[in-house]
Short mmCIF file of C-alpha atoms and ligand atoms in Angstrom, two decimals:
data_model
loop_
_atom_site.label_atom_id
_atom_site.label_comp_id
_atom_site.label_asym_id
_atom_site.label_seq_id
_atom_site.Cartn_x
_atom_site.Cartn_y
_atom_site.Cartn_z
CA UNK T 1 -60.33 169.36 79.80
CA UNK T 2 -58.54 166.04 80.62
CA UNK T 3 -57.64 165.10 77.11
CA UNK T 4 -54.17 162.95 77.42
CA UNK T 5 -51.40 163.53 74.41
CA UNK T 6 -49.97 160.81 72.83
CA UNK T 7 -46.59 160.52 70.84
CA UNK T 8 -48.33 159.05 68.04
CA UNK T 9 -50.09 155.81 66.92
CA UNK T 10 -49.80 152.59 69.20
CA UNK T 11 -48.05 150.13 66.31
CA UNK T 12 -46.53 147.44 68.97
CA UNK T 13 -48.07 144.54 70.36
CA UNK T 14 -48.29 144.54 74.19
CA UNK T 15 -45.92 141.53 75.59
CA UNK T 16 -48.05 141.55 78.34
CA UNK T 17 -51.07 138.14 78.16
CA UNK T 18 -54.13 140.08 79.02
CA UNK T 19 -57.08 139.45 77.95
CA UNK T 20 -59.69 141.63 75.98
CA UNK T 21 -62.93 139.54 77.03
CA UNK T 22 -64.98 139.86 80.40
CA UNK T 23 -65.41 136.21 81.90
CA UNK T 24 -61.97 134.99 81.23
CA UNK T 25 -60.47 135.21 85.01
CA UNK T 26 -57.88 137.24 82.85
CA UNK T 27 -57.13 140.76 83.77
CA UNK T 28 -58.33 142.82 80.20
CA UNK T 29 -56.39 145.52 78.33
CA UNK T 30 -57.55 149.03 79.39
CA UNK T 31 -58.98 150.67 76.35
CA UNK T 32 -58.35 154.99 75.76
CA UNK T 33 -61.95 155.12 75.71
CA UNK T 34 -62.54 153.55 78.88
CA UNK T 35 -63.06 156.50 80.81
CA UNK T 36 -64.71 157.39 83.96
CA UNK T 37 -66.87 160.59 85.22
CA UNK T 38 -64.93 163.25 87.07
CA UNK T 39 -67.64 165.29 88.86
CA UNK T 40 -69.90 162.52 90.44
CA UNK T 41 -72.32 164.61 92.04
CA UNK T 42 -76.19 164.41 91.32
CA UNK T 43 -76.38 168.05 89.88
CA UNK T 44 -73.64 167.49 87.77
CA UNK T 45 -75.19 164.53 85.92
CA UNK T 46 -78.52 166.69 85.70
CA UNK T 47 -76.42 169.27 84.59
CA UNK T 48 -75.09 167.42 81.72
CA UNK T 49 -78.89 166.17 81.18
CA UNK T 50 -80.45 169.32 80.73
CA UNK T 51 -77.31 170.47 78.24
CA UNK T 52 -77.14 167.43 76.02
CA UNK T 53 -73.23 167.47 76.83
CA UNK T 54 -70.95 164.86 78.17
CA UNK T 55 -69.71 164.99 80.93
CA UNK T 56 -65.96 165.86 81.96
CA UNK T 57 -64.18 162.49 81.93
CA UNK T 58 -60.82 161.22 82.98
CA UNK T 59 -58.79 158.44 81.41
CA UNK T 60 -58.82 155.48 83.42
CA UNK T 61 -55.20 154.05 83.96
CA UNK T 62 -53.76 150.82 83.20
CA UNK T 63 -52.03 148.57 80.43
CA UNK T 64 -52.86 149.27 76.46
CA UNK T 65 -53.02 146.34 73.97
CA UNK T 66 -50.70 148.53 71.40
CA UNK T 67 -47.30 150.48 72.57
CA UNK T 68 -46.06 153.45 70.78
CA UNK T 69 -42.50 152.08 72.23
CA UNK T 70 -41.02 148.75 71.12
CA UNK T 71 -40.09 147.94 74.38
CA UNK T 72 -36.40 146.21 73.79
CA UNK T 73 -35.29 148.80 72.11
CA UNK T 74 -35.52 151.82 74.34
CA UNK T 75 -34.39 153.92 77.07
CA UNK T 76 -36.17 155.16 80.28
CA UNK T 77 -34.85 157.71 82.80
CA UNK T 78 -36.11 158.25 85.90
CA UNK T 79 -35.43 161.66 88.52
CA UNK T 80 -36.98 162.69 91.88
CA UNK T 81 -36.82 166.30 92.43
CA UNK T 82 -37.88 168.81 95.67
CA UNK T 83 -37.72 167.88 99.34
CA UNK T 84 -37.68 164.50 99.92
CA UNK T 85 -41.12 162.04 100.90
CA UNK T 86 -42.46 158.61 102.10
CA UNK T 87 -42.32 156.33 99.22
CA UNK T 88 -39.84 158.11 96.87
CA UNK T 89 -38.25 154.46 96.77
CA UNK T 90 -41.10 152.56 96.50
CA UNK T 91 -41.78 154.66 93.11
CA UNK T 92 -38.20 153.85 91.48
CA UNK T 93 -38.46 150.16 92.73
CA UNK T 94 -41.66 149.86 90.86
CA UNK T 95 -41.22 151.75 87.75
CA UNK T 96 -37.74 149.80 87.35
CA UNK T 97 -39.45 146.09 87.91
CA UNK T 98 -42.33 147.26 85.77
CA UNK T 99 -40.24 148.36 82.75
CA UNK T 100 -37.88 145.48 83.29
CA UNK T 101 -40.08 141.89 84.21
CA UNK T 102 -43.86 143.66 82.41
CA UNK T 103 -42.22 145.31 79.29
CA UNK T 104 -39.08 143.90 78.57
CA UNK T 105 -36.84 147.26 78.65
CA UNK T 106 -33.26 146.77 79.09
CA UNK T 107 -32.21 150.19 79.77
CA UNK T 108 -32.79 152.43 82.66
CA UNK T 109 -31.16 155.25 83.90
CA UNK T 110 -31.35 157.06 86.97
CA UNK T 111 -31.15 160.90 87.45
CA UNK T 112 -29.05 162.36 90.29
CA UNK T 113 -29.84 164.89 92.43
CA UNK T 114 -33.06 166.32 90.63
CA UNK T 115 -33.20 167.93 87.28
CA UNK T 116 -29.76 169.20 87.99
CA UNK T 117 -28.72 165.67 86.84
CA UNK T 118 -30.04 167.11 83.51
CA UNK T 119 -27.52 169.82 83.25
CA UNK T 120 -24.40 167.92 82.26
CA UNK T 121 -22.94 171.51 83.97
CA UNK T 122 -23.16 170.26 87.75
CA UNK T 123 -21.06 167.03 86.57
CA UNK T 124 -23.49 164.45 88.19
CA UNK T 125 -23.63 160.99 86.13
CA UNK T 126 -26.52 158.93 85.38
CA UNK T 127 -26.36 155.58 86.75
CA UNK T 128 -27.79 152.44 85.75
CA UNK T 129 -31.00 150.93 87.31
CA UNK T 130 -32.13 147.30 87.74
CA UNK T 131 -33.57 144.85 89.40
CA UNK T 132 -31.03 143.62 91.35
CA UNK T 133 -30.02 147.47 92.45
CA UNK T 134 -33.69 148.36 93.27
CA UNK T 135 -35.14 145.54 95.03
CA UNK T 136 -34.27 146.50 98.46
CA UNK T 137 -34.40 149.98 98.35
CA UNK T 138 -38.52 150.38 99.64
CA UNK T 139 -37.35 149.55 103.02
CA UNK T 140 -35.35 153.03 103.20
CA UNK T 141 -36.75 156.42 103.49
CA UNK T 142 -35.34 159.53 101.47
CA UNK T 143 -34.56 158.93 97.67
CA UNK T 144 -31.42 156.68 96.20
CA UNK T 145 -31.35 159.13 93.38
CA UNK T 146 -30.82 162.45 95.63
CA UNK T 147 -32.83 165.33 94.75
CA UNK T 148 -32.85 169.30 94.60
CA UNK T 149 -34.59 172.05 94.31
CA UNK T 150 -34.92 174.82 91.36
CA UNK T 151 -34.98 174.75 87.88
CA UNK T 152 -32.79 174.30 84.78
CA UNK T 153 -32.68 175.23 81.83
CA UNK T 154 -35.32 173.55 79.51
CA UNK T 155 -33.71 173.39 76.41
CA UNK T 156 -30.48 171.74 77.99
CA UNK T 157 -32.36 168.92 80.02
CA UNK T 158 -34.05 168.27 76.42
CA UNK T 159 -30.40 168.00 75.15
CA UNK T 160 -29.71 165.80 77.47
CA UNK T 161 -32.08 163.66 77.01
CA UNK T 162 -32.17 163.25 73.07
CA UNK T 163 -27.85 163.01 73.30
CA UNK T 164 -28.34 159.51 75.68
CA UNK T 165 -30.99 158.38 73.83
CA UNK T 166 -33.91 158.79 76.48
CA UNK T 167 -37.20 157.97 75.06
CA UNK T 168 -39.40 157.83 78.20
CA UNK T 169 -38.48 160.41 81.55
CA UNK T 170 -40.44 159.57 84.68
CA UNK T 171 -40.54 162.47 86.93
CA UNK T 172 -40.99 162.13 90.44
CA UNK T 173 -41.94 165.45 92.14
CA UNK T 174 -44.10 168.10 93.46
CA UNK T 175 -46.13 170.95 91.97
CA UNK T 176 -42.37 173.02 90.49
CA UNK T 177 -41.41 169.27 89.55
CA UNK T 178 -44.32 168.42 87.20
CA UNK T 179 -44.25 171.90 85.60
CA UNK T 180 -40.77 171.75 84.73
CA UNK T 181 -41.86 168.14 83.27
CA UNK T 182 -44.70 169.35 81.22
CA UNK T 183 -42.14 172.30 79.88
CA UNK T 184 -39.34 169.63 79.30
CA UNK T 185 -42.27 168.13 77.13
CA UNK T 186 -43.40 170.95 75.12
CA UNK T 187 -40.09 171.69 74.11
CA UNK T 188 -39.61 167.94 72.87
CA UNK T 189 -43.14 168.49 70.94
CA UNK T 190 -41.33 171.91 69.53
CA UNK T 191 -38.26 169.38 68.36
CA UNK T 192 -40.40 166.91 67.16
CA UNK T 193 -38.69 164.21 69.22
CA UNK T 194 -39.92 160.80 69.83
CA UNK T 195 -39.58 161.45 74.25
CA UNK T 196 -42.60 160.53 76.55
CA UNK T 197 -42.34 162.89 80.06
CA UNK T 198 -44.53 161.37 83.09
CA UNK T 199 -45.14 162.97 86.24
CA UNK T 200 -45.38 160.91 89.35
CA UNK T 201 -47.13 163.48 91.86
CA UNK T 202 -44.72 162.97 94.89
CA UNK T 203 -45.13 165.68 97.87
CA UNK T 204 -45.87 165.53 102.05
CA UNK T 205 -48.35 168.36 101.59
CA UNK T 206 -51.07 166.83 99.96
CA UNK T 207 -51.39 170.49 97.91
CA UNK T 208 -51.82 168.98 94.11
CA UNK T 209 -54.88 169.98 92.82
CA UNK T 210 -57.71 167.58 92.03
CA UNK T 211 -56.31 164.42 92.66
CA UNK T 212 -57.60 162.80 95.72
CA UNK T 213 -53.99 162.27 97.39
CA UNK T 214 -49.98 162.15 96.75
CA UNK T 215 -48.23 159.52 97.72
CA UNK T 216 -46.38 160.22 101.22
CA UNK T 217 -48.84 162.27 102.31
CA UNK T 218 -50.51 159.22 104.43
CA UNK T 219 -47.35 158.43 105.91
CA UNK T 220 -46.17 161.90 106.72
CA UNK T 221 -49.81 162.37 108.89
CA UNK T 222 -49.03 159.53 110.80
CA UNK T 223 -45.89 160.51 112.17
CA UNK T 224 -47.15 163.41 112.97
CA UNK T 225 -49.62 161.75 115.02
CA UNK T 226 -47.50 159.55 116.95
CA UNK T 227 -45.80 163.15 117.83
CA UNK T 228 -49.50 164.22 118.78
CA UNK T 229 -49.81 161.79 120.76
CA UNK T 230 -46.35 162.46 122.72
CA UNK T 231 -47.47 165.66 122.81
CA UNK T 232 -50.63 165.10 124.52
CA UNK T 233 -48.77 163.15 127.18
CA UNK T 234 -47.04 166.56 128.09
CA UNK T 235 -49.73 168.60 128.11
CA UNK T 236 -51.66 166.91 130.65
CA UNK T 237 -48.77 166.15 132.61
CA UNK T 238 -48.52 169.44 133.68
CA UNK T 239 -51.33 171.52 135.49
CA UNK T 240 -52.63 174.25 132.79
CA UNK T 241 -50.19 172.46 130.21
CA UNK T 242 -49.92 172.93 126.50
CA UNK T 243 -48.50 171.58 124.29
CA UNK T 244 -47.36 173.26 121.04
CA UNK T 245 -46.80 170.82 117.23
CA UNK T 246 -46.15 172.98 114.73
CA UNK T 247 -45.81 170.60 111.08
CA UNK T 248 -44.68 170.96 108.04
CA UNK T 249 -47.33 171.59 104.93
CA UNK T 250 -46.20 174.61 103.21
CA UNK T 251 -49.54 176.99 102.14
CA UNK T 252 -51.92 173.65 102.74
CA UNK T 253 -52.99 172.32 106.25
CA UNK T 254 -53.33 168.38 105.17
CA UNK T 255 -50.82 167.34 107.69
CA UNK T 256 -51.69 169.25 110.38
CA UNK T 257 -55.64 168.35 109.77
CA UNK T 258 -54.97 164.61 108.98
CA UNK T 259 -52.57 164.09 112.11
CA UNK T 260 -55.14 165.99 114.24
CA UNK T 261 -57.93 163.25 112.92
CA UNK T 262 -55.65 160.40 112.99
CA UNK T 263 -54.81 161.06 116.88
CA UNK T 264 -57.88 162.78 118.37
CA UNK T 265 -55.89 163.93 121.72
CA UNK T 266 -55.98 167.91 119.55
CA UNK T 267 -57.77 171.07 120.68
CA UNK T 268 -56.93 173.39 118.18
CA UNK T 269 -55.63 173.06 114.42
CA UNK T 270 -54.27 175.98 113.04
CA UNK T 271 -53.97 175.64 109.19
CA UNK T 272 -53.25 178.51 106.96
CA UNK T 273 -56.38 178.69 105.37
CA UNK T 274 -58.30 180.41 107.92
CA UNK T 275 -57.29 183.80 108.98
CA UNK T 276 -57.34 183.45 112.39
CA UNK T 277 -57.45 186.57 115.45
CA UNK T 278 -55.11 186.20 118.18
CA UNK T 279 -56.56 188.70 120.72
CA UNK T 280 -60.34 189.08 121.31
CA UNK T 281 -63.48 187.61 122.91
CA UNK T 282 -63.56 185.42 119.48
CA UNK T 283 -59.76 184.86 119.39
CA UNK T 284 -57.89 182.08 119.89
CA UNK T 285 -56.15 183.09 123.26
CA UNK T 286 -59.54 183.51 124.54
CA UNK T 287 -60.75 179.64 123.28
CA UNK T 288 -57.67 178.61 124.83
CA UNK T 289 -57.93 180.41 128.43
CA UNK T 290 -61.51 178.77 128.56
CA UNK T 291 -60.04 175.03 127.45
CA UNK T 292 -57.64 175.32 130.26
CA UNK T 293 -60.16 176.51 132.84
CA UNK T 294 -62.34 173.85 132.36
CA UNK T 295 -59.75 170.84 130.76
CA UNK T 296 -56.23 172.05 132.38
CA UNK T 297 -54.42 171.17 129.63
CA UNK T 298 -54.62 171.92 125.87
CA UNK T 299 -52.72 170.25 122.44
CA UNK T 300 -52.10 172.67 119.95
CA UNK T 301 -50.87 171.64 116.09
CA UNK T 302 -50.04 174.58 113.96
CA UNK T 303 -49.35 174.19 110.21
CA UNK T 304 -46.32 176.19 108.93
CA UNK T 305 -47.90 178.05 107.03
CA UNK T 306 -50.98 179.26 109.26
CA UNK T 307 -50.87 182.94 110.96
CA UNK T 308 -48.38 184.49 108.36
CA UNK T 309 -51.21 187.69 108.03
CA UNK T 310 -50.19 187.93 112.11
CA UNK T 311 -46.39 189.13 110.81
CA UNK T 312 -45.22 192.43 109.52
CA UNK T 313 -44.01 191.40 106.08
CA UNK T 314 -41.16 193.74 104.57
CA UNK T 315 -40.10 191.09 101.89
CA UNK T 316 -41.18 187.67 100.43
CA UNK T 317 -38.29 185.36 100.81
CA UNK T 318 -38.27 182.43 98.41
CA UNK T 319 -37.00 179.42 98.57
CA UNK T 320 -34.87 177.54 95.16
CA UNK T 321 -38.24 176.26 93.82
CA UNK T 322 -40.09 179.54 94.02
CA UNK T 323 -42.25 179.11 97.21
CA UNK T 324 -42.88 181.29 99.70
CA UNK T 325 -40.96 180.60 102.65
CA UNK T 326 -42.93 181.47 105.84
CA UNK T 327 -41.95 183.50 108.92
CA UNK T 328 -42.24 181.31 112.47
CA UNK T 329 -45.63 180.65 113.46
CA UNK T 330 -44.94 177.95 116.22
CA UNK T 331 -41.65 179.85 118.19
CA UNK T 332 -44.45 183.12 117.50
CA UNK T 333 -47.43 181.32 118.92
CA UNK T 334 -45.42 179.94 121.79
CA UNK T 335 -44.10 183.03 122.85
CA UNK T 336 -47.66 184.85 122.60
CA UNK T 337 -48.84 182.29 124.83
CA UNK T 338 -46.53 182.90 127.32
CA UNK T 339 -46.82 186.72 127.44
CA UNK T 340 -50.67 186.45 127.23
CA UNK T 341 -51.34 184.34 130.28
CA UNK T 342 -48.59 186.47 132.41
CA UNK T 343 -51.11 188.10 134.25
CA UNK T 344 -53.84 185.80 134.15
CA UNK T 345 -52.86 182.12 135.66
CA UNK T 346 -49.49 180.00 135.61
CA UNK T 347 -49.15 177.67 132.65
CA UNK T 348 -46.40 175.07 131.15
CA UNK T 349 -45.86 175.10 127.68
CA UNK T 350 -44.04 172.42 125.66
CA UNK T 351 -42.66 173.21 122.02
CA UNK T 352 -42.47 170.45 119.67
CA UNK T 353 -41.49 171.33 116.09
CA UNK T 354 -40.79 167.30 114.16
CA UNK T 355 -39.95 169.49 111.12
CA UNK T 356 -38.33 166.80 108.67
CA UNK T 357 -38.43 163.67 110.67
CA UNK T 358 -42.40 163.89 109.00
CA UNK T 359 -40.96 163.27 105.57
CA UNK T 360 -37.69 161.35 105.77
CA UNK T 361 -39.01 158.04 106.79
CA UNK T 362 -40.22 154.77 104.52
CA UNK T 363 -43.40 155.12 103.26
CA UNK T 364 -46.15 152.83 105.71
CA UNK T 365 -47.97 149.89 104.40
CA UNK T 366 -50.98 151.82 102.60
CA UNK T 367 -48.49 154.22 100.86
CA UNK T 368 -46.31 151.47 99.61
CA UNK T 369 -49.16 150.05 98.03
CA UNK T 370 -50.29 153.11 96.49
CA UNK T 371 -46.17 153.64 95.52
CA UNK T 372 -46.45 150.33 93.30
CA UNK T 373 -49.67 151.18 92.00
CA UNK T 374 -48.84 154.28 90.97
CA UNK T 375 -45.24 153.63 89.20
CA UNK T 376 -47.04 150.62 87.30
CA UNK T 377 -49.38 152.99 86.00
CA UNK T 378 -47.20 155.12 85.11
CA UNK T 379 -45.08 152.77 83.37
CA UNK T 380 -48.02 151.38 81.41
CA UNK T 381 -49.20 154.93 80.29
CA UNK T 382 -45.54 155.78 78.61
CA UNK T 383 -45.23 152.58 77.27
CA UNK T 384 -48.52 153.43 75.15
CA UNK T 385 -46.93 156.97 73.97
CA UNK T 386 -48.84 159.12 76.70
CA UNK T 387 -47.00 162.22 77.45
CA UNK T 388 -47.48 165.31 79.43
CA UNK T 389 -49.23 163.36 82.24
CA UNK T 390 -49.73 162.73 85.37
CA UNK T 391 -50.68 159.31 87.03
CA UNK T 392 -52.92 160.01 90.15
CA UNK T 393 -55.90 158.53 92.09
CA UNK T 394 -59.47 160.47 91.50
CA UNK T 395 -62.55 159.63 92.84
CA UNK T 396 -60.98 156.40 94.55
CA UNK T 397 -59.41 155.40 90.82
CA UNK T 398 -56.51 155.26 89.26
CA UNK T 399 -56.30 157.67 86.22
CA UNK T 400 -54.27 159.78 84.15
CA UNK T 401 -54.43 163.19 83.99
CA UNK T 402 -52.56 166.23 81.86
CA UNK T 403 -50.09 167.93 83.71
CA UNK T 404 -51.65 170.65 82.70
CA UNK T 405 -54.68 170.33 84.91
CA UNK T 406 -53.18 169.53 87.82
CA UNK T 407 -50.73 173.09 88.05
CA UNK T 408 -53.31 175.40 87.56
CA UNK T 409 -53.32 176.09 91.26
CA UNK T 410 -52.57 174.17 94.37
CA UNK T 411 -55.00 172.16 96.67
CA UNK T 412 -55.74 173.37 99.82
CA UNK T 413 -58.53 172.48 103.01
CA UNK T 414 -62.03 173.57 101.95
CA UNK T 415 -63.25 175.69 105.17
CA UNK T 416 -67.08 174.41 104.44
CA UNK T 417 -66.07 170.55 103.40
CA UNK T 418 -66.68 167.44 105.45
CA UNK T 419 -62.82 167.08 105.97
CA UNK T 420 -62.74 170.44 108.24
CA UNK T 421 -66.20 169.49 109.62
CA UNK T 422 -64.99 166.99 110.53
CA UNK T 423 -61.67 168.54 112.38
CA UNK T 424 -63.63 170.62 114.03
CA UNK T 425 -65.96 168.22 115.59
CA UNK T 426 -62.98 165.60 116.45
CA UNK T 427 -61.01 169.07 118.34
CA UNK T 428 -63.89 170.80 119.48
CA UNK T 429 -62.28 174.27 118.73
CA UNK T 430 -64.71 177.15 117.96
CA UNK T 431 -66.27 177.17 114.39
CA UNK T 432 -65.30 181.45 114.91
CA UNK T 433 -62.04 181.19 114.86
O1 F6P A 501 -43.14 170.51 100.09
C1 F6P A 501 -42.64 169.65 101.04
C2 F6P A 501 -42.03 170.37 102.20
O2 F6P A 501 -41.58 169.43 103.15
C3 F6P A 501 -42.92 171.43 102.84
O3 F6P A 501 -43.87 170.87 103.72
C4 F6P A 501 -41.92 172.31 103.51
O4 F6P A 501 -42.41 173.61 103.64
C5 F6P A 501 -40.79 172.30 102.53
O5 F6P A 501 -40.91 171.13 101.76
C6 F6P A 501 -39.41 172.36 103.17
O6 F6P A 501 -38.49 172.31 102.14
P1 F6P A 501 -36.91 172.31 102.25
O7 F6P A 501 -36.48 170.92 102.00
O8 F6P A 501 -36.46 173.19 101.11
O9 F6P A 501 -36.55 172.82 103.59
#
């Protein structure tokens, strides 16, 4: 299930001095067969027990004593695609510093704007990444390389890459992002060229499946709280006041959830995987009538994409990358609001919609360090001939995964987990709703 492809035997020496002996002080090689257990629950192992099978295991990341690439002789490319996130910079810096001061590579090229900067059509040039040009750039939010959205043609970004010579493209991206990778990679297997394609999971909304977070995500949830906490200010400035945060997410309600956790001043979290009723003795006008009679004031944060079954649907708009993109919920929540408590007592309510200011900024401290992390991995996994992966963290480790497994479907809040419990108990919003 979590089987990693390779290019083809490891023949090069590692430069790197690691060691391949516990009790050295030295850091040791990480071996293809040091792997670790994916499912660590008790009836799992039994599971396993009782079936005389192994269990599912994941390949634990981190330097190889043999390269398929000789590292002074090759070129890496890197590209950041979709809307933008904490720590896009942070992931260039580091897989540019890795290649460069760990492996030895002398050439790197960036991609502009996204995988359009594959299509030699849209007449953006590659430019040339080092040291020097990277070092500062972790201190900015946003992404030096620019980004877009939407795909392009497969076999042209594949003639792209073989005409300059690329032997190793790092993708930096979201769910569209890594399956465009993993396609940019099958059609180099079809060729039967020597290219190694690495997704770096990159996205705000926390929605890739199985591993345990993206990068950005953390940051992202944390200034959303600080708008929370604003927000919570208004609120109960005002006699019957609410206050309305509707946050970005897309189908997934990490943001809104995490933020809610992060800055426990919230009453209700809307998140698109319940289907919530408006109207009705167990409907959320009702909870929020009785919060304001006994409270007089209430903090609402609604994920965009919560509510949509409340809208009369006559077509699915999509956006460049193929998601849906989702009618109004906060100006539509904050306008039932208002006509519902009409006619039963006076109330204030405050609209607050941070839409991208969540996403542009620098990554925080704890995504920086998981930025670094993450782009060394990365690094070390194409330098060994890995392709068609993904570098992520699982079970609190760093690993790498296929592409494959992580785009079978997106991530999204478990209703009965610990995480929602959790919510709930922190808010102290009906479990009916
Ligand atoms: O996927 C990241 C994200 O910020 C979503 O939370 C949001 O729905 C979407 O991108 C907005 O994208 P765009 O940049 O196309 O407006």
């Amino acid at each position: 299930m979590f089987q990693i492809e390779n290019l083809g035997e490891a023949k090069f020496k590692s430069p790197l001095q690691l060691s391949t002996v516990r009790g050295d002080n030295i850091f040791n090689f990480v071996d293809d067969q040091d792997r670790l257990v994916y499912d660590l629950s008790l009836e799992a192992y039994n599971h396993c027990l009782a079936n005389n099978k192994e269990p599912n295991c994941l390949e634990k990341a981190g330097p190889r004593q043999n390269l398929y690439f000789e590292p002074n002789t090759i070129t890496a490319a890197i590209v950041t695609c979709g809307g933008l996130c904490p720590g896009i910079n942070n992931v260039i810096r580091g897989v540019v510093m890795a290649l460069h001061y760990f492996y030895g590579v002398k050439q790197i090229l960036g991609v502009p704007y996204g995988y359009e900067g594959l299509n030699p059509e849209m007449g953006h040039n590659f430019v040339e990444l080092t040291p020097d040009s990277v070092k500062d750039i972790h201190q900015f939010g946003g992404t030096i390389l620019g980004s877009s959205r939407g795909a392009q043609d497969v076999g042209v970004m594949v003639d792209t890459l073989a005409a300059n010579n690329i032997n190793i493209l790092f993708t930096i991206g979201g769910d569209g992002t890594l399956k465009g990778c993993n396609a940019i990679g099958e059609e180099i297997e079809k060729r039967g060229l020597d290219i190694s394609v690495v997704g770096i999971p990159k996205t705000i909304d926390n929605d890739i499946d199985i591993i345990d977070r993206s990068f950005g995500f953390e940051t992202s949830f944390d200034i959303a709280g600080n708008v929370l906490r604003d927000a919570h200010n208004e609120a109960s400035g005002a006699y019957n006041g609410i206050s309305i945060v509707k946050v970005m997410g897309r189908d997934s309600g990490f943001i809104a959830a995490s933020a809610a956790l992060a800055m426990p001043v919230v009453n209700f979290v809307l998140v698109p995987e319940m289907d919530f009723q408006l109207e009705g003795k167990t409907g959320f006008l009702e909870a929020l009538r009785q919060r304001l009679e006994t409270k007089k004031h209430a903090v609402i944060v609604v994920a965009e994409g919560a509510g949509q079954h409340l809208f009369q649907k006559d077509e699915i708009r999509k956006d460049a990358s193929g998601n849906i993109q989702h009618d109004d919920i906060g100006i539509f929540l904050k306008d039932k609001i208002k006509d519902h408590f009409k006619e039963i007592f006076p109330i204030t309510v405050k609209y607050i919609d941070p839409s991208y200011i969540v996403r542009s900024a620098a990554a925080n401290s704890s995504d920086s360090v998981f930025c670094s992390g993450l782009a060394y991995m990365a690094v070390h996994g194409a330098m060994a001939g890995k392709t068609k992966f993904v570098v992520g963290r699982v079970n609190n480790k760093l690993v790498y995964l296929p592409i494959s497994a992580v785009t079978q479907k997106r991530k999204k809040i478990d209703l009965e987990s610990e995480f929602w419990f959790a919510v709930l108990q922190s808010t102290g919003q009906p479990f009916t709703l």
